[in-house]
Short mmCIF file of C-alpha atoms in Angstrom, two decimals:
data_model
loop_
_atom_site.label_atom_id
_atom_site.label_comp_id
_atom_site.label_asym_id
_atom_site.label_seq_id
_atom_site.Cartn_x
_atom_site.Cartn_y
_atom_site.Cartn_z
CA UNK K 100 169.95 181.07 369.20
CA UNK K 101 168.34 184.07 370.89
CA UNK K 102 165.63 186.13 369.19
CA UNK K 103 167.01 189.16 370.72
CA UNK K 104 170.14 189.05 368.57
CA UNK K 105 169.14 189.31 364.90
CA UNK K 106 172.62 188.95 363.58
CA UNK K 107 172.74 185.45 365.21
CA UNK K 108 170.08 184.04 363.02
CA UNK K 109 170.05 186.21 359.91
CA UNK K 110 171.18 184.15 356.92
CA UNK K 111 172.63 185.61 353.82
CA UNK K 112 172.87 184.57 350.22
CA UNK K 113 175.63 186.66 348.72
CA UNK K 114 176.40 187.44 345.13
CA UNK K 115 179.10 189.83 343.95
CA UNK K 116 179.76 191.16 340.56
CA UNK K 117 183.24 192.51 339.38
CA UNK K 118 182.52 194.76 336.39
CA UNK K 119 184.83 196.42 333.86
CA UNK K 120 185.56 200.11 334.32
CA UNK K 121 184.16 200.58 330.83
CA UNK K 122 180.61 199.52 331.91
CA UNK K 123 178.44 202.40 332.88
CA UNK K 124 175.18 201.14 334.21
CA UNK K 125 172.53 201.80 336.82
CA UNK K 126 171.41 199.15 339.18
CA UNK K 127 168.20 198.74 337.37
CA UNK K 128 169.89 197.67 334.10
CA UNK K 129 172.23 195.16 335.67
CA UNK K 130 171.62 191.44 335.06
CA UNK K 131 173.09 188.39 336.78
CA UNK K 132 173.57 184.87 335.60
CA UNK K 133 170.98 182.24 336.38
CA UNK K 134 168.38 184.99 336.11
CA UNK K 135 168.89 186.09 339.64
CA UNK K 136 166.44 188.91 340.56
CA UNK K 137 166.33 191.09 343.61
CA UNK K 138 163.45 193.26 344.87
CA UNK K 139 165.30 196.38 345.59
CA UNK K 140 168.59 197.97 344.19
CA UNK K 141 170.39 201.21 345.02
CA UNK K 142 172.98 203.19 343.11
CA UNK K 143 175.56 203.83 345.79
CA UNK K 144 177.10 207.34 345.99
CA UNK K 145 180.77 206.33 345.85
CA UNK K 146 183.21 203.89 344.20
CA UNK K 147 180.87 203.22 341.21
CA UNK K 148 179.13 200.56 343.13
CA UNK K 149 175.61 199.18 343.36
CA UNK K 150 173.67 197.20 345.92
CA UNK K 151 170.83 194.68 345.19
CA UNK K 152 168.97 192.99 348.00
CA UNK K 153 165.82 190.94 348.84
CA UNK K 154 164.68 190.42 352.34
CA UNK K 155 162.52 187.37 353.13
CA UNK K 156 161.10 188.01 356.57
CA UNK K 157 159.21 184.77 357.26
CA UNK K 158 162.52 182.83 357.17
CA UNK K 159 164.81 185.75 358.13
CA UNK K 160 166.94 185.54 355.05
CA UNK K 161 168.58 188.47 353.24
CA UNK K 162 169.86 187.95 349.72
CA UNK K 163 172.47 190.55 348.64
CA UNK K 164 174.38 191.43 345.53
CA UNK K 165 177.12 193.95 345.58
CA UNK K 166 178.38 195.22 342.26
CA UNK K 167 181.59 197.31 341.94
CA UNK K 168 184.65 197.93 339.74
CA UNK K 169 188.04 196.79 341.21
CA UNK K 170 190.52 199.65 341.39
CA UNK K 171 192.71 197.85 338.94
CA UNK K 172 192.77 194.67 336.78
CA UNK K 173 193.21 191.69 339.07
CA UNK K 174 192.04 193.66 342.13
CA UNK K 175 189.44 192.83 344.69
CA UNK K 176 186.09 194.31 345.96
CA UNK K 177 184.48 193.86 349.42
CA UNK K 178 181.18 194.42 351.13
CA UNK K 179 180.87 194.35 354.93
CA UNK K 180 178.54 195.09 357.80
CA UNK K 181 179.20 195.60 361.44
CA UNK K 182 176.35 194.23 363.48
CA UNK K 183 177.64 195.44 366.90
CA UNK K 184 179.26 198.79 366.43
CA UNK K 185 180.63 201.33 363.80
CA UNK K 186 184.06 201.08 362.36
CA UNK K 187 186.14 198.30 360.82
CA UNK K 188 186.75 196.18 363.90
CA UNK K 189 183.88 193.78 364.33
CA UNK K 190 182.73 194.04 360.78
CA UNK K 191 181.72 190.89 358.81
CA UNK K 192 183.24 191.19 355.41
CA UNK K 193 182.86 189.29 352.13
CA UNK K 194 185.71 189.75 349.67
CA UNK K 195 185.64 188.82 345.97
CA UNK K 196 188.64 188.49 343.80
CA UNK K 197 190.02 186.38 340.93
CA UNK K 198 192.07 183.34 341.75
CA UNK K 199 195.55 184.17 340.59
CA UNK K 200 196.05 180.64 339.18
CA UNK K 201 192.75 179.87 337.56
CA UNK K 202 191.42 183.36 336.94
CA UNK K 203 188.01 182.20 338.43
CA UNK K 204 186.27 184.77 340.71
CA UNK K 205 185.98 183.50 344.31
CA UNK K 206 184.45 184.90 347.50
CA UNK K 207 185.99 184.60 350.99
CA UNK K 208 184.49 185.63 354.34
CA UNK K 209 186.54 187.71 356.97
CA UNK K 210 185.54 188.33 360.56
CA UNK K 211 187.56 191.48 361.28
CA UNK K 212 188.39 191.14 364.93
CA UNK K 213 191.42 193.56 364.89
CA UNK K 214 193.58 195.47 362.50
CA UNK K 215 196.56 193.34 363.22
CA UNK K 216 195.15 189.94 362.06
CA UNK K 217 192.98 189.87 358.94
CA UNK K 218 192.61 186.31 357.73
CA UNK K 219 189.70 184.33 356.13
CA UNK K 220 187.20 183.25 358.78
CA UNK K 221 183.60 182.16 359.23
CA UNK K 222 181.27 185.04 359.92
CA UNK K 223 178.99 185.44 362.96
CA UNK K 224 176.04 184.44 360.87
CA UNK K 225 175.40 181.73 358.21
CA UNK K 226 176.19 182.85 354.66
CA UNK K 227 174.84 180.57 351.78
CA UNK K 228 175.67 180.61 348.09
CA UNK K 229 178.65 182.89 348.04
CA UNK K 230 179.01 183.55 344.41
CA UNK K 231 181.34 185.85 342.45
CA UNK K 232 180.92 186.79 338.78
CA UNK K 233 183.27 188.82 336.56
CA UNK K 234 181.75 190.77 333.63
CA UNK K 235 183.60 192.22 330.78
CA UNK K 236 180.70 193.36 328.55
CA UNK K 237 182.11 196.96 328.68
CA UNK K 238 184.97 195.83 326.51
CA UNK K 239 182.66 194.20 324.04
CA UNK K 240 180.57 197.39 323.87
CA UNK K 241 183.57 199.63 323.41
CA UNK K 242 184.96 197.28 320.75
CA UNK K 243 181.80 197.34 318.88
CA UNK K 244 181.46 201.11 318.99
CA UNK K 245 185.01 201.51 317.59
CA UNK K 246 183.96 199.10 314.83
CA UNK K 247 180.93 201.16 313.91
CA UNK K 248 183.03 204.33 313.85
CA UNK K 249 185.50 202.61 311.50
CA UNK K 250 182.64 201.46 309.29
CA UNK K 251 181.13 204.97 309.21
CA UNK K 252 184.51 206.37 308.18
CA UNK K 253 184.86 203.81 305.39
CA UNK K 254 181.46 204.95 304.01
CA UNK K 255 182.49 208.55 304.16
CA UNK K 256 185.68 207.89 302.31
CA UNK K 257 183.85 205.82 299.69
CA UNK K 258 181.37 208.66 298.95
CA UNK K 259 184.22 211.11 298.50
CA UNK K 260 186.02 208.72 296.08
CA UNK K 261 183.69 208.61 293.08
CA UNK K 262 184.72 206.05 290.50
CA UNK K 263 187.22 204.30 292.79
CA UNK K 264 186.00 200.99 294.31
CA UNK K 265 187.92 198.20 296.04
CA UNK K 266 185.23 195.45 296.18
CA UNK K 267 187.23 192.99 298.30
CA UNK K 268 188.05 195.56 301.00
CA UNK K 269 184.50 196.87 300.97
CA UNK K 270 182.82 193.40 301.09
CA UNK K 271 185.00 192.32 303.92
CA UNK K 272 184.11 195.54 305.81
CA UNK K 273 180.43 194.94 305.34
CA UNK K 274 180.78 191.33 306.47
CA UNK K 275 182.75 192.43 309.62
CA UNK K 276 180.01 194.96 310.50
CA UNK K 277 177.34 192.20 310.14
CA UNK K 278 179.10 189.66 312.23
CA UNK K 279 179.96 192.28 314.96
CA UNK K 280 176.37 193.34 315.13
CA UNK K 281 175.26 189.65 315.50
CA UNK K 282 178.00 189.16 318.08
CA UNK K 283 176.70 192.09 320.22
CA UNK K 284 173.36 190.42 320.62
CA UNK K 285 175.17 187.78 322.80
CA UNK K 286 174.77 190.39 325.57
CA UNK K 287 171.00 189.92 325.54
CA UNK K 288 170.17 186.62 323.74
CA UNK K 289 172.03 183.81 325.36
CA UNK K 290 170.74 180.65 327.17
CA UNK K 291 171.65 180.02 330.75
CA UNK K 292 174.84 178.14 331.61
CA UNK K 293 172.71 175.01 332.43
CA UNK K 294 170.49 175.16 329.41
CA UNK K 295 170.74 172.23 326.97
CA UNK K 296 171.63 174.26 324.01
CA UNK K 297 174.31 176.41 325.83
CA UNK K 298 177.10 174.23 324.50
CA UNK K 299 175.99 174.72 320.86
CA UNK K 300 175.56 178.47 321.50
CA UNK K 301 179.09 178.66 322.82
CA UNK K 302 180.29 176.99 319.62
CA UNK K 303 178.46 179.56 317.55
CA UNK K 304 179.59 182.46 319.76
CA UNK K 305 183.16 181.58 319.56
CA UNK K 306 183.11 180.80 315.73
CA UNK K 307 181.63 184.18 314.98
CA UNK K 308 184.36 185.76 317.24
CA UNK K 309 187.20 183.91 315.47
CA UNK K 310 185.73 184.85 312.07
CA UNK K 311 185.69 188.53 313.05
CA UNK K 312 189.33 188.29 314.01
CA UNK K 313 190.42 186.61 310.85
CA UNK K 314 188.45 188.91 308.58
CA UNK K 315 189.67 192.05 310.45
CA UNK K 316 193.33 191.08 310.05
CA UNK K 317 192.68 190.11 306.40
CA UNK K 318 191.11 193.50 305.74
CA UNK K 319 194.03 195.42 307.14
CA UNK K 320 196.21 193.68 304.62
CA UNK K 321 193.82 194.68 301.92
CA UNK K 322 194.21 198.21 303.05
CA UNK K 323 197.98 198.01 302.87
CA UNK K 324 197.70 196.76 299.26
CA UNK K 325 195.46 199.81 298.43
CA UNK K 326 197.50 202.46 300.21
CA UNK K 327 200.85 200.89 299.34
CA UNK K 328 202.76 202.44 302.32
CA UNK K 329 206.47 201.91 303.14
CA UNK K 330 207.23 198.19 303.75
CA UNK K 331 208.24 198.87 307.45
CA UNK K 332 204.55 199.57 308.31
CA UNK K 333 203.35 196.24 307.03
CA UNK K 334 206.24 194.44 308.73
CA UNK K 335 205.58 196.19 312.04
CA UNK K 336 201.81 195.12 311.69
CA UNK K 337 202.77 191.52 311.01
CA UNK K 338 205.04 191.39 314.07
CA UNK K 339 202.37 192.87 316.30
CA UNK K 340 199.72 190.31 314.99
CA UNK K 341 202.15 187.31 315.39
CA UNK K 342 202.96 188.33 318.95
CA UNK K 343 199.21 188.90 319.91
CA UNK K 344 198.35 185.62 318.31
CA UNK K 345 201.02 183.70 320.18
CA UNK K 346 199.89 185.18 323.42
CA UNK K 347 196.24 184.45 322.65
CA UNK K 348 197.03 180.88 321.71
CA UNK K 349 198.91 180.41 324.98
CA UNK K 350 196.09 181.83 327.09
CA UNK K 351 193.51 179.82 325.25
CA UNK K 352 195.49 176.67 325.82
CA UNK K 353 195.86 177.51 329.59
CA UNK K 354 192.04 178.17 329.85
CA UNK K 355 191.25 174.78 328.29
CA UNK K 356 193.68 172.91 330.57
CA UNK K 357 192.09 174.69 333.66
CA UNK K 358 188.53 173.90 332.45
CA UNK K 359 189.30 170.29 331.76
CA UNK K 360 190.95 169.82 335.18
CA UNK K 361 188.02 171.46 336.89
CA UNK K 362 185.58 169.15 335.10
CA UNK K 363 187.71 166.10 335.93
CA UNK K 364 187.90 167.18 339.64
CA UNK K 365 184.14 167.69 339.75
CA UNK K 366 183.45 164.07 338.34
CA UNK K 367 185.86 162.60 340.86
CA UNK K 368 184.77 164.49 343.89
CA UNK K 369 182.24 162.70 346.09
CA UNK K 370 179.18 164.59 347.37
CA UNK K 371 179.84 165.95 350.78
CA UNK K 372 176.32 166.81 351.82
CA UNK K 373 175.71 169.69 354.25
CA UNK K 374 178.05 171.29 356.61
CA UNK K 375 176.82 171.52 360.23
CA UNK K 376 173.25 171.38 358.99
CA UNK K 377 173.40 174.88 357.47
CA UNK K 378 174.74 174.05 353.99
CA UNK K 379 178.25 174.30 352.65
CA UNK K 380 177.43 175.01 349.01
CA UNK K 381 179.54 177.58 347.29
CA UNK K 382 178.92 178.47 343.70
CA UNK K 383 181.42 180.08 341.45
CA UNK K 384 180.25 181.73 338.35
CA UNK K 385 182.01 183.66 335.71
#
């Protein structure tokens, strides 16, 4: 390994984050799982992307996190450098995407030697801890904002309807707002995945989420009873809810099957040590 060739001994740890298009952040506000922190971050000028990095000169290691929004749901993002020239040929690329079967984000390395053959291949330098993470906090924030707007409209209508009060509908609306506010704190107050209380926190988080769904559906029916519209509207709503419920149940079942299979595979897989003395560990985080 010659000191005259920096790319030959530079080691990378690579972390990529696929974010929702609804998330509007600067690099300084972005957070990663496992409390990963980088010394420098840059808001890149195009593609709504961000770059975080830390260079450890004594051991010639560069830790990089690339954050971007895929062009479409189920799409991919990539970050690459070309240590020898400019242009695509010769670039060393890391590509992150969601596995089509499991939905788990993965990272693959590509040594782009030509335009005619682009296949996964080891890079010209060692890359450790390739990690991909998918983040959908933007959907949660948007959903909460819509809920706050609905609650505000309800207060306005109530103030203009003196002497008319529907206690059940009102109380459920207040409960929904409180639970949604509690749920939004999950963005900021949650234990790490390896924390001993994370299992119990997951139970609480999912329970509150299911409670919001049930109460929201129930309150819409309360609204139907108050407004007394044509029967077709209530029937259409019921059909939509049943269809969405069936799809959600199916996806939830598939998710649990995947999780249980993954846990079973991990418990049966022997430890394979290190690969060529440089480490073969790859962490997948969601």
